[in-house]
Coordinates of C-alpha atoms in Angstrom, one line a residue:
Chain E
M878 CA 37.7 -15.5 -161.3
K879 CA 35.9 -13.1 -159.0
L880 CA 32.5 -12.6 -157.4
I881 CA 31.4 -9.0 -157.6
T882 CA 28.6 -8.1 -155.1
A883 CA 27.0 -4.8 -155.3
I884 CA 24.3 -3.4 -153.0
I885 CA 22.6 -0.5 -154.7
K886 CA 19.4 1.6 -154.5
P887 CA 16.5 -0.3 -156.1
H888 CA 15.6 2.3 -158.7
Q889 CA 19.3 2.3 -159.9
L890 CA 19.0 -1.3 -161.0
E891 CA 17.7 -0.6 -164.4
P892 CA 20.6 1.8 -165.5
V893 CA 23.2 -0.5 -164.0
K894 CA 21.8 -3.6 -165.8
E895 CA 21.7 -1.7 -169.1
A896 CA 25.3 -0.5 -168.6
L897 CA 26.5 -4.0 -167.7
E898 CA 24.7 -5.5 -170.7
A899 CA 26.3 -2.9 -173.0
F900 CA 29.7 -3.8 -171.5
G901 CA 29.1 -7.5 -172.4
V902 CA 28.4 -9.0 -169.0
Q903 CA 26.6 -12.3 -169.8
G904 CA 24.5 -12.7 -166.7
M905 CA 23.8 -11.6 -163.1
T906 CA 21.8 -12.6 -160.1
V907 CA 19.6 -9.9 -158.5
S908 CA 17.9 -10.2 -155.1
E909 CA 15.9 -7.8 -152.9
A910 CA 17.8 -7.0 -149.8
S911 CA 17.4 -4.6 -146.9
G912 CA 20.0 -2.9 -144.8
Y913 CA 21.5 0.3 -143.7
G914 CA 24.9 2.0 -143.6
R915 CA 25.7 5.5 -142.5
Q916 CA 22.3 6.8 -143.6
R917 CA 20.6 4.9 -140.8
G918 CA 17.1 4.4 -142.3
H919 CA 14.2 6.8 -141.9
S920 CA 11.1 7.3 -139.8
E921 CA 7.5 6.7 -140.8
V922 CA 4.3 7.9 -139.0
Y923 CA 1.2 5.7 -138.6
R924 CA -1.8 7.1 -136.8
G925 CA 0.5 9.6 -135.2
A926 CA 3.0 7.0 -133.9
E927 CA 6.5 7.4 -135.3
Y928 CA 8.4 4.3 -136.3
Q929 CA 12.1 4.2 -137.0
I930 CA 12.7 2.1 -140.1
D931 CA 16.3 0.9 -139.8
F932 CA 16.4 -1.4 -142.8
V933 CA 16.0 0.3 -146.1
P934 CA 15.1 -1.6 -149.2
K935 CA 18.1 -2.3 -151.4
V936 CA 19.0 -4.5 -154.4
R937 CA 21.9 -6.9 -154.3
I938 CA 23.6 -7.7 -157.7
E939 CA 26.0 -10.6 -158.0
I940 CA 28.2 -11.2 -161.0
L941 CA 30.8 -13.8 -161.6
A942 CA 33.6 -12.4 -163.9
E943 CA 37.1 -13.0 -165.1
A944 CA 39.7 -11.3 -163.0
E945 CA 40.8 -8.9 -165.8
D946 CA 37.2 -7.6 -166.3
T947 CA 36.6 -7.0 -162.6
E948 CA 37.9 -3.5 -162.3
A949 CA 35.9 -2.3 -165.3
I950 CA 32.7 -3.9 -164.1
V951 CA 33.1 -2.4 -160.6
D952 CA 33.8 1.0 -162.0
L953 CA 30.8 0.7 -164.3
I954 CA 28.4 -0.2 -161.4
A955 CA 29.8 2.6 -159.2
I956 CA 29.3 5.2 -161.9
T957 CA 25.8 4.2 -163.0
A958 CA 24.5 3.5 -159.5
R959 CA 25.7 6.7 -158.1
T960 CA 23.2 9.4 -157.3
G961 CA 25.6 11.3 -155.1
R962 CA 23.2 11.1 -152.1
I963 CA 23.6 9.1 -148.9
G964 CA 22.7 5.5 -149.2
D965 CA 24.0 4.8 -152.7
G966 CA 25.4 1.4 -151.5
K967 CA 28.6 -0.7 -151.6
I968 CA 30.5 -2.9 -154.0
W969 CA 33.0 -5.6 -153.0
V970 CA 34.9 -8.3 -154.8
V971 CA 36.0 -11.7 -153.6
P972 CA 38.0 -14.4 -155.3
V973 CA 36.2 -17.5 -156.6
E974 CA 37.9 -20.9 -156.6
D975 CA 35.7 -22.6 -159.1
V976 CA 32.5 -22.3 -161.1
V977 CA 30.4 -25.1 -162.5
R978 CA 27.8 -24.8 -165.3
V979 CA 25.1 -27.1 -164.1
R980 CA 23.8 -28.1 -167.6
T981 CA 27.1 -29.2 -169.0
G982 CA 29.3 -29.8 -166.0
D983 CA 31.9 -27.5 -167.4
H984 CA 34.3 -26.1 -164.8
G985 CA 36.3 -22.8 -164.5
R986 CA 36.4 -20.1 -167.1
G987 CA 34.4 -22.1 -169.5
A988 CA 31.5 -22.1 -167.1
L989 CA 31.3 -18.3 -166.9
Chain O
M1173 CA -49.7 -10.0 -146.5
D1174 CA -51.1 -7.3 -148.8
T1175 CA -50.1 -4.8 -146.2
I1176 CA -46.4 -5.2 -147.0
N1177 CA -44.7 -2.3 -148.8
A1178 CA -42.5 -3.9 -151.5
G1179 CA -40.2 -0.9 -151.9
D1180 CA -39.5 -0.7 -148.2
T1181 CA -39.0 -4.4 -147.9
A1182 CA -36.6 -4.5 -150.9
W1183 CA -34.6 -1.6 -149.4
V1184 CA -34.3 -3.3 -146.0
L1185 CA -33.3 -6.7 -147.5
G1186 CA -30.8 -4.9 -149.8
S1187 CA -29.4 -3.0 -146.8
A1188 CA -29.0 -6.2 -144.8
G1189 CA -26.8 -7.4 -147.7
L1190 CA -24.8 -4.1 -147.6
V1191 CA -24.2 -4.3 -143.9
L1192 CA -23.2 -8.0 -144.1
L1193 CA -20.4 -7.0 -146.5
M1194 CA -19.1 -4.7 -143.8
T1195 CA -17.7 -7.6 -141.8
P1196 CA -15.4 -8.9 -144.6
G1197 CA -14.6 -5.2 -145.2
L1198 CA -13.7 -4.9 -141.6
A1199 CA -11.5 -8.0 -141.9
L1200 CA -9.6 -6.3 -144.7
F1201 CA -9.4 -3.0 -142.8
Y1202 CA -8.1 -4.7 -139.7
G1203 CA -6.1 -7.3 -141.5
G1204 CA -4.0 -4.8 -143.4
M1205 CA -3.1 -3.0 -140.2
V1206 CA -1.5 -5.9 -138.4
R1207 CA 1.9 -7.5 -139.2
A1208 CA 2.1 -10.1 -142.0
K1209 CA 2.4 -12.9 -139.5
S1210 CA -1.0 -12.4 -138.0
V1211 CA -3.2 -11.1 -140.9
L1212 CA -5.1 -14.4 -141.3
N1213 CA -5.9 -14.6 -137.7
M1214 CA -7.1 -11.0 -137.7
M1215 CA -9.4 -11.7 -140.6
M1216 CA -10.6 -14.9 -139.1
M1217 CA -11.6 -13.1 -135.9
S1218 CA -14.1 -11.2 -138.0
F1219 CA -15.2 -14.1 -140.1
I1220 CA -15.9 -16.4 -137.2
A1221 CA -18.4 -13.9 -136.0
L1222 CA -20.3 -14.4 -139.2
G1223 CA -20.7 -18.0 -138.1
T1224 CA -21.1 -17.9 -134.3
V1225 CA -23.2 -14.8 -134.0
T1226 CA -25.6 -15.7 -136.9
L1227 CA -26.4 -19.0 -135.2
A1228 CA -26.8 -17.4 -131.7
W1229 CA -29.0 -14.7 -133.3
V1230 CA -31.4 -17.2 -134.8
L1231 CA -31.6 -19.4 -131.7
W1232 CA -31.8 -16.8 -128.9
G1233 CA -30.2 -13.5 -129.9
Y1234 CA -33.2 -12.1 -131.7
G1235 CA -35.4 -12.9 -128.7
E1236 CA -33.0 -11.3 -126.3
S1237 CA -32.8 -8.2 -128.5
F1238 CA -36.4 -7.8 -129.8
G1239 CA -38.5 -10.1 -127.8
T1240 CA -40.8 -8.7 -125.2
S1241 CA -38.9 -7.3 -122.3
L1242 CA -38.6 -9.6 -119.3
D1243 CA -40.8 -8.3 -116.5
G1244 CA -41.3 -5.2 -118.6
L1245 CA -38.1 -3.7 -117.2
G1246 CA -36.6 -2.8 -120.6
L1247 CA -33.3 -4.5 -119.7
V1248 CA -33.4 -7.7 -121.8
G1249 CA -35.9 -9.4 -124.2
N1250 CA -37.2 -12.9 -123.7
P1251 CA -34.4 -15.2 -125.0
V1252 CA -36.8 -18.0 -125.6
G1253 CA -39.5 -15.9 -127.2
H1254 CA -38.4 -16.4 -130.8
I1255 CA -36.2 -19.5 -130.9
G1256 CA -35.4 -20.4 -134.4
L1257 CA -37.4 -17.4 -135.6
S1258 CA -40.1 -19.9 -136.6
D1259 CA -42.8 -17.5 -135.4
L1260 CA -41.7 -14.9 -137.9
L1261 CA -42.3 -17.1 -140.9
S1262 CA -46.0 -16.4 -141.0
A1263 CA -47.4 -13.8 -143.4
D1264 CA -48.9 -12.0 -140.4
A1265 CA -45.5 -11.3 -138.9
V1266 CA -45.1 -7.7 -140.1
M1267 CA -43.9 -4.5 -138.5
G1268 CA -43.7 -0.8 -139.2
P1269 CA -46.2 2.0 -139.5
P1270 CA -49.3 1.6 -141.8
G1271 CA -48.1 2.0 -145.4
H1272 CA -44.5 1.1 -144.6
Q1273 CA -44.9 -2.4 -143.2
I1274 CA -42.1 -4.9 -143.8
P1275 CA -41.9 -8.6 -142.8
T1276 CA -40.5 -8.8 -139.3
L1277 CA -38.2 -11.5 -140.6
A1278 CA -36.6 -8.9 -142.9
F1279 CA -35.9 -6.8 -139.8
A1280 CA -34.5 -9.8 -138.0
A1281 CA -32.2 -10.4 -141.0
F1282 CA -31.1 -6.7 -141.1
Q1283 CA -30.4 -6.7 -137.4
A1284 CA -28.5 -10.0 -137.5
T1285 CA -25.8 -8.2 -139.6
F1286 CA -25.4 -5.5 -136.9
A1287 CA -24.8 -8.1 -134.2
I1288 CA -22.2 -9.8 -136.4
I1289 CA -20.1 -6.7 -137.1
A1290 CA -20.4 -5.5 -133.5
V1291 CA -18.7 -8.6 -132.3
A1292 CA -16.1 -8.5 -135.0
L1293 CA -15.3 -4.8 -134.2
V1294 CA -14.1 -5.7 -130.7
S1295 CA -11.3 -8.0 -132.1
G1296 CA -9.2 -5.0 -133.2
A1297 CA -8.3 -4.3 -129.6
I1298 CA -6.5 -7.7 -129.1
A1299 CA -4.8 -8.2 -132.5
D1300 CA -1.7 -10.5 -132.8
R1301 CA -2.0 -12.3 -129.5
A1302 CA -5.4 -13.9 -128.7
K1303 CA -6.1 -17.6 -128.6
F1304 CA -8.6 -18.2 -131.5
S1305 CA -10.5 -20.9 -129.6
T1306 CA -11.1 -18.5 -126.6
W1307 CA -12.0 -15.7 -129.0
T1308 CA -14.6 -18.0 -130.6
V1309 CA -16.2 -18.7 -127.2
F1310 CA -16.0 -15.1 -126.4
T1311 CA -18.0 -14.1 -129.5
V1312 CA -21.0 -16.1 -128.4
L1313 CA -20.8 -15.2 -124.7
W1314 CA -20.2 -11.5 -125.4
A1315 CA -23.1 -11.3 -127.9
T1316 CA -25.3 -13.0 -125.3
I1317 CA -24.3 -11.1 -122.2
V1318 CA -23.5 -7.7 -123.6
Y1319 CA -24.6 -7.0 -127.2
F1320 CA -28.1 -8.5 -127.3
P1321 CA -29.2 -6.8 -124.1
V1322 CA -27.8 -3.4 -125.2
A1323 CA -29.5 -3.8 -128.6
H1324 CA -32.7 -4.4 -126.7
W1325 CA -32.2 -1.2 -124.6
V1326 CA -31.7 1.0 -127.6
F1327 CA -33.2 -0.5 -130.7
D1328 CA -36.4 -2.1 -129.3
F1329 CA -39.2 0.5 -129.1
S1330 CA -42.3 -0.2 -127.0
T1331 CA -45.7 -0.5 -128.7
P1332 CA -49.1 -0.9 -127.1
T1333 CA -48.7 -4.7 -127.3
H1334 CA -44.9 -4.9 -126.8
A1335 CA -42.6 -3.9 -124.0
G1336 CA -39.3 -2.6 -125.4
G1337 CA -36.0 -1.4 -124.1
W1338 CA -35.5 1.4 -121.6
I1339 CA -33.3 3.7 -123.6
A1340 CA -35.5 3.6 -126.6
S1341 CA -38.8 3.8 -124.8
N1342 CA -38.3 5.5 -121.5
L1343 CA -35.1 7.7 -121.7
K1344 CA -35.9 8.5 -125.4
A1345 CA -32.3 9.1 -126.3
I1346 CA -31.7 9.1 -130.0
D1347 CA -29.4 6.5 -131.4
F1348 CA -30.5 5.9 -134.9
A1349 CA -28.2 3.2 -136.2
G1350 CA -26.1 2.2 -133.2
G1351 CA -23.7 4.9 -131.8
T1352 CA -24.2 3.4 -128.4
V1353 CA -25.2 -0.1 -129.3
L1354 CA -22.2 -0.7 -131.6
E1355 CA -19.6 2.1 -131.4
I1356 CA -19.5 3.0 -127.7
N1357 CA -20.3 -0.6 -126.7
C1358 CA -17.5 -2.1 -128.9
G1359 CA -15.1 0.6 -127.9
A1360 CA -15.6 0.1 -124.2
A1361 CA -15.5 -3.7 -124.7
G1362 CA -12.2 -3.3 -126.6
L1363 CA -10.7 -1.3 -123.8
A1364 CA -11.7 -3.9 -121.2
L1365 CA -10.4 -6.8 -123.3
A1366 CA -7.1 -5.1 -124.2
L1367 CA -6.5 -4.6 -120.4
V1368 CA -7.4 -8.2 -119.6
V1369 CA -5.4 -9.8 -122.4
G1370 CA -2.4 -7.4 -122.0
K1371 CA 0.1 -5.7 -124.3
R1372 CA 1.7 -7.3 -127.3
L1373 CA 5.3 -8.3 -126.9
G1374 CA 7.3 -5.3 -127.9
F1375 CA 4.5 -2.8 -127.5
R1376 CA 5.9 0.7 -127.6
K1377 CA 9.3 -0.8 -128.4
D1378 CA 9.2 -2.7 -131.7
P1379 CA 7.9 -1.2 -134.9
M1380 CA 4.5 -2.7 -135.6
R1381 CA 3.7 -0.8 -138.7
P1382 CA 0.7 -2.0 -140.9
H1383 CA 1.9 -4.7 -143.3
N1384 CA -0.5 -3.9 -146.2
L1385 CA -2.1 -0.5 -146.4
T1386 CA -3.8 -1.3 -149.7
L1387 CA -5.9 -3.8 -147.9
V1388 CA -6.8 -1.1 -145.3
M1389 CA -7.9 1.2 -148.0
L1390 CA -10.0 -1.4 -149.7
G1391 CA -11.5 -2.4 -146.4
A1392 CA -12.3 1.2 -145.6
G1393 CA -14.0 1.6 -149.0
L1394 CA -16.2 -1.5 -148.4
L1395 CA -17.1 -0.2 -144.9
W1396 CA -18.2 3.1 -146.3
F1397 CA -20.2 1.3 -149.0
G1398 CA -21.9 -1.0 -146.4
W1399 CA -22.5 1.9 -144.1
F1400 CA -25.2 3.2 -146.4
G1401 CA -27.1 0.1 -145.6
F1402 CA -26.3 0.4 -141.9
N1403 CA -27.6 4.0 -141.6
A1404 CA -30.1 4.5 -144.4
G1405 CA -31.4 1.0 -144.0
S1406 CA -32.1 1.7 -140.3
M1407 CA -35.0 3.9 -141.5
L1408 CA -36.6 0.5 -142.3
A1409 CA -38.4 2.3 -145.2
A1410 CA -37.5 3.9 -148.5
T1411 CA -38.6 7.5 -147.9
G1412 CA -37.4 11.1 -148.1
G1413 CA -36.0 10.8 -144.6
T1414 CA -34.0 7.8 -145.9
A1415 CA -32.4 10.1 -148.4
I1416 CA -31.4 12.6 -145.7
V1417 CA -29.8 9.8 -143.7
W1418 CA -28.0 8.6 -146.8
M1419 CA -26.6 12.0 -147.6
N1420 CA -25.5 12.6 -144.0
T1421 CA -23.6 9.3 -144.2
L1422 CA -21.7 10.4 -147.3
V1423 CA -21.0 13.9 -145.8
A1424 CA -19.8 12.8 -142.4
G1425 CA -17.4 10.2 -143.9
A1426 CA -15.9 12.9 -146.2
A1427 CA -15.7 15.4 -143.3
G1428 CA -14.0 12.9 -141.0
M1429 CA -11.4 12.0 -143.7
M1430 CA -10.6 15.7 -144.4
A1431 CA -10.3 16.6 -140.7
W1432 CA -8.0 13.6 -139.9
L1433 CA -5.8 14.4 -142.9
G1434 CA -5.7 18.1 -141.9
V1435 CA -4.5 17.2 -138.4
E1436 CA -1.8 14.9 -139.9
R1437 CA -0.6 17.4 -142.3
V1438 CA -0.2 20.1 -139.7
R1439 CA 1.1 17.8 -136.9
D1440 CA 3.2 15.2 -138.7
G1441 CA 3.9 16.9 -142.0
H1442 CA 2.2 14.4 -144.3
A1443 CA -1.3 13.3 -145.2
T1444 CA -1.3 9.4 -144.9
S1445 CA -3.4 6.7 -146.5
L1446 CA -3.9 5.2 -143.1
G1447 CA -5.1 8.6 -141.9
A1448 CA -7.6 8.8 -144.8
A1449 CA -9.0 5.3 -144.1
S1450 CA -9.1 6.0 -140.3
G1451 CA -10.7 9.5 -140.7
L1452 CA -13.5 8.4 -142.9
V1453 CA -14.3 5.6 -140.5
A1454 CA -14.2 8.0 -137.6
G1455 CA -16.7 10.3 -139.4
L1456 CA -19.0 7.4 -140.2
V1457 CA -18.8 6.1 -136.6
A1458 CA -20.0 9.5 -135.3
I1459 CA -22.8 9.9 -137.8
T1460 CA -24.2 6.5 -137.0
P1461 CA -26.3 7.6 -134.1
S1462 CA -26.9 11.1 -135.4
C1463 CA -27.7 10.5 -139.1
S1464 CA -31.4 10.9 -138.5
A1465 CA -31.1 13.9 -136.3
V1466 CA -28.9 16.4 -138.2
T1467 CA -28.8 18.2 -141.5
P1468 CA -25.9 17.7 -143.9
V1469 CA -24.3 20.8 -142.3
G1470 CA -24.6 19.2 -138.9
A1471 CA -23.1 16.0 -140.5
I1472 CA -20.0 18.1 -141.5
A1473 CA -19.7 19.3 -137.9
I1474 CA -20.1 15.9 -136.3
G1475 CA -17.9 14.1 -138.9
G1476 CA -15.3 16.7 -138.8
I1477 CA -15.1 16.9 -135.0
A1478 CA -14.8 13.1 -134.8
G1479 CA -12.1 12.9 -137.5
A1480 CA -10.0 15.5 -135.8
L1481 CA -10.5 14.3 -132.2
C1482 CA -9.9 10.6 -133.1
A1483 CA -6.7 11.6 -134.9
Y1484 CA -5.5 12.7 -131.4
A1485 CA -7.3 9.9 -129.4
V1486 CA -5.3 7.1 -131.1
A1487 CA -2.2 8.3 -129.3
W1488 CA -3.7 7.8 -125.9
K1489 CA -2.8 4.1 -125.8
F1490 CA 0.9 5.0 -126.0
R1491 CA 0.5 7.6 -123.3
Y1492 CA -1.5 5.5 -120.9
G1493 CA 0.0 2.1 -121.9
Y1494 CA -3.0 0.0 -122.9
D1495 CA -2.5 -1.9 -126.1
D1496 CA -5.7 -1.4 -128.0
S1497 CA -3.8 -2.5 -131.1
L1498 CA -6.1 -1.2 -133.9
D1499 CA -7.6 1.7 -132.0
V1500 CA -11.1 0.4 -131.3
V1501 CA -11.1 2.9 -128.4
G1502 CA -9.5 5.8 -130.3
V1503 CA -11.9 5.5 -133.2
H1504 CA -15.0 3.7 -132.1
L1505 CA -15.4 4.8 -128.5
V1506 CA -14.4 8.3 -129.1
G1507 CA -16.2 8.7 -132.4
G1508 CA -19.3 7.0 -130.9
L1509 CA -19.3 9.5 -128.0
V1510 CA -18.9 12.4 -130.4
G1511 CA -21.9 11.3 -132.4
T1512 CA -24.1 10.3 -129.6
I1513 CA -23.5 13.3 -127.4
G1514 CA -23.2 15.6 -130.5
I1515 CA -26.9 15.0 -131.2
G1516 CA -27.6 17.0 -128.1
F1517 CA -25.8 20.0 -129.7
F1518 CA -26.3 19.7 -133.4
A1519 CA -29.8 18.1 -133.8
S1520 CA -32.2 20.0 -136.1
K1521 CA -36.0 19.7 -136.4
A1522 CA -35.5 19.6 -140.2
A1523 CA -34.0 16.1 -139.9
P1524 CA -36.2 13.0 -139.6
A1525 CA -35.9 12.7 -135.8
G1526 CA -37.5 16.2 -135.5
V1527 CA -35.6 17.4 -132.4
D1528 CA -33.7 20.6 -131.9
G1529 CA -30.4 20.4 -130.1
L1530 CA -28.7 23.0 -127.8
L1531 CA -27.3 25.0 -130.8
A1532 CA -30.7 25.1 -132.5
G1533 CA -32.3 26.5 -129.4
G1534 CA -33.7 23.2 -128.2
G1535 CA -32.1 23.5 -124.7
V1536 CA -30.5 20.7 -122.9
D1537 CA -33.4 18.3 -122.8
Q1538 CA -32.1 16.0 -125.6
L1539 CA -28.4 16.5 -124.5
W1540 CA -28.9 15.0 -121.0
R1541 CA -30.7 12.0 -122.5
Q1542 CA -27.8 11.4 -124.9
V1543 CA -25.2 11.7 -122.1
V1544 CA -27.1 9.2 -119.9
A1545 CA -27.5 6.7 -122.7
A1546 CA -23.8 7.0 -123.6
V1547 CA -22.5 6.6 -120.1
A1548 CA -24.9 3.7 -119.3
V1549 CA -23.8 1.7 -122.3
L1550 CA -20.1 2.5 -121.8
A1551 CA -20.2 1.5 -118.1
F1552 CA -22.3 -1.7 -118.7
S1553 CA -20.1 -2.8 -121.5
F1554 CA -16.8 -2.1 -119.8
V1555 CA -17.7 -3.9 -116.6
L1556 CA -19.4 -6.9 -118.1
T1557 CA -16.8 -7.4 -120.8
G1558 CA -14.0 -7.0 -118.3
A1559 CA -15.7 -9.7 -116.1
L1560 CA -16.3 -12.0 -119.0
G1561 CA -12.8 -11.5 -120.4
L1562 CA -11.2 -12.2 -116.9
A1563 CA -13.3 -15.4 -116.5
L1564 CA -12.2 -16.7 -119.9
H1565 CA -8.6 -15.6 -119.3
R1566 CA -8.5 -17.5 -116.0
T1567 CA -10.1 -20.7 -117.4
L1568 CA -9.4 -21.1 -121.1
G1569 CA -6.6 -18.6 -121.3
F1570 CA -7.1 -15.7 -123.7
R1571 CA -3.5 -15.4 -124.8
V1572 CA -1.1 -17.6 -126.9
D1573 CA 2.2 -18.4 -125.4
R1574 CA 5.3 -16.2 -125.9
D1575 CA 6.9 -18.3 -128.7
D1576 CA 3.7 -18.6 -130.6
E1577 CA 3.2 -14.8 -130.4
M1578 CA 6.7 -14.2 -131.7
R1579 CA 6.3 -16.6 -134.5
G1580 CA 2.8 -15.2 -135.3
V1581 CA -0.7 -16.4 -134.5
D1582 CA -1.4 -17.3 -138.2
L1583 CA 0.9 -20.3 -137.7
S1584 CA 0.0 -21.1 -134.1
E1585 CA -3.8 -20.7 -134.3
H1586 CA -4.5 -21.7 -137.9
L1587 CA -1.3 -23.5 -139.2
E1588 CA -1.3 -21.2 -142.3
T1589 CA 0.9 -18.5 -143.8
A1590 CA -0.8 -15.6 -145.6
Y1591 CA 1.8 -14.8 -148.2
D1592 CA 4.1 -17.2 -150.1
L1593 CA 5.6 -14.5 -152.2
V1594 CA 8.9 -16.3 -153.1
A1595 CA 7.4 -19.8 -153.2
R1596 CA 10.4 -21.3 -151.5
G1597 CA 8.7 -23.1 -148.6
G1598 CA 7.3 -26.0 -150.6
R1599 CA 9.4 -29.0 -149.6
L1600 CA 6.5 -31.0 -148.5
G1601 CA 4.3 -30.4 -151.5
V1602 CA 0.7 -29.5 -151.3
G1603 CA -0.7 -33.1 -151.1
S1604 CA 1.8 -34.4 -148.7
A1605 CA 1.5 -31.4 -146.4
A1606 CA -2.2 -31.9 -146.2
Q1607 CA -1.6 -35.6 -145.2
H1608 CA 1.4 -35.3 -143.0
L1609 CA 1.0 -32.1 -141.1
P1610 CA -1.7 -33.2 -138.8
D1611 CA 0.5 -36.1 -137.7
A1612 CA 3.1 -33.6 -136.5
R1613 CA 0.6 -32.3 -134.0
H1614 CA 0.7 -33.5 -130.4
H1615 CA -2.4 -35.2 -129.1
D1616 CA -3.6 -31.9 -127.5
G1617 CA -3.7 -30.3 -131.0
H1618 CA -0.7 -28.1 -130.3
V1619 CA 1.8 -27.9 -133.1
P1620 CA 5.4 -28.6 -131.9
S1621 CA 7.8 -25.9 -133.0
S1622 CA 9.8 -28.4 -135.2
A1623 CA 6.8 -28.7 -137.5
L1624 CA 6.5 -25.0 -137.7
D1625 CA 10.2 -24.6 -138.4
A1626 CA 9.8 -26.9 -141.4
L1627 CA 7.2 -24.5 -142.7
T1628 CA 9.0 -21.3 -142.0
T1629 CA 12.6 -22.1 -142.8
P1630 CA 13.3 -21.9 -146.5
P1631 CA 15.7 -24.5 -148.0
Q1632 CA 19.2 -23.1 -148.3
G1633 CA 19.4 -21.7 -151.8
D1634 CA 22.6 -21.2 -153.8
L1635 CA 23.8 -18.1 -155.5
A1636 CA 23.6 -17.6 -159.2

C-alpha cells in the first residue's frame, strides 16, 4: 500500500477529483495548504506599500492506494493538474505499513 | 415649545443616528485592515468610545464644548455648566434661528456622536499593540483635554447671551462639520500617539497586509452613508442649503475615490479595493469642513486633490519611520488640511457659507483664517496628545509586552479569537471554557501563556 500526496493549484482540484473518480479511486483527503517552490510567490500592493507574498495557496490531496494502482493514479494527477505554468505543484509516494478502517477494525488491503 | 420646527428636529435626530452608525462602520473599516490576530481589539477600540465618551459627554463634555466660555476667552466651555444635561430637558431649551429652532437636547445628541467617532478615529494609529485598559483611560482623558475644548473653539458660536469659542466667533474660520475638530485634530493626535507607543514589531519588515478587505469595503460604505448625517446634519435644519451640503458630500467621496484609484493605476499598475475605500474616505474627510462653502464643482476639486494627495501621503510613514498603522495621518490629517485650507481657495458665494475664496476673486481674507485655524488645532492636539500619551505610557504603560503582541492583542487583551474557521480548537467546550478559563488567570488578571497555548494549539489531527 502507498500514500500518494499531491500538492496542486487550488483551481485544478475539481478536474483532478473528477479524473480520480472516473478511474475508480474510492476516497481522498483534501486540505488547504500554502507554500512555494521555484516560483517564489508574488507581490501585492496595499496603500502603495508592496508586500512579498511567499506562501501561495495550494491544495494538498492525499490518497491511500494499492501499490499496483499507484503509478496510474500519479500519472492521472500529473496530467489533469498540469497547466504548464510555473507553480503546478508536486506529487510524491511513500510506502504505508498498515491501514485501519475505524468503523470495522479491518486492517490492510481490506481497509482501503 | 410651539417654536420648534418639526422637520428640522427630525432631520437632526435622524442625522445623529446616521453619525452614530459611523463608529461601528469605522470599526469594520479599521478591523479589516489589521491582521486576523488583532481585529477584535481594533473594533473594540472604537466600540469602547461609544461607552466612555457618551458618559463623559453627558456628565461634563457637553458643558466643556458648548457651555459658556470660561472667562469669555473662547478656549473652553464651563464643564460644570450642563452636568447630566438636566437643564436641557425643559421645553424652553431650544436653539437655532427663528423658524428653524430645534431642541438643544437634539443638538447635544447630534454632537455626542461626533465626539465618539473622533476618539475612535485616533485608534487607527496604534493598531495591534496598545493595552486596552490604557486606551480606555485615554479615551476619557483625550476627549476631556483635547476634543471637548477644540469642539468649543470651532463649533460653539457666540450669541448676545452666550460666549462661544475663539475660532468660530473671533477668527471666523469656516469649519462646517469638523475638518479641524475631527480630521486635523485626530490626525495630529494619531501621529503623536504613534510616536509615543512606538512601532509594531516587524514594522517595515514583516508583511502586515489587511486580513479582510471585504470588511474594509463594508465599513467604508457605512462611513459614507453616515457622513450624510455628519455633514448635511450639521446644517441643523432641513433647507435648500442642506441639499447643497448633501450633494457635495456625495461628489467629494466620488472624486476622492476616482483620484486615489487613478494614482494607483498609474503608479502601481492596479486599482485596488483598499484604494477605493481609502480614496472615498479621503474625499469625505476633505469635504467635511468645506461642504457648506463650495459648489459641487468645488467639491470635485477638493475631493479629488485629497484623494490623490492622500494616496501619496500614506507612504510617508515608511519613509520617515513612524508606525501610524492605519494611516490616520495620511488620510485624516492630510485630507483635513486639504479641506480646511482648500476653503480659502475654492469657496464660492453660491454655497451656504456665502464666502468667495481666492480663486473666486475673494482674496486671501478667508485663506489666512483657514490656515490659522488648521495650524492652531494641529499644534494644540499634537502637543497635548503627546504629553497625555507619554504620561499614560510612563504610568499605566501604553503597550502590551512582546509575547502578547506576537500572539495577538485579541488574546492578550480580550481572551477571544475572531475566527474559528476550522472549529478545531474546542477541547474545553463552550460551557467548561467559560467556567475554567478565568481560573487560569493569575491574580493580576494576566493570562499565563500556557492557558493561551491551550486555546491556540489545535489538537493533533490524523490524516484521512
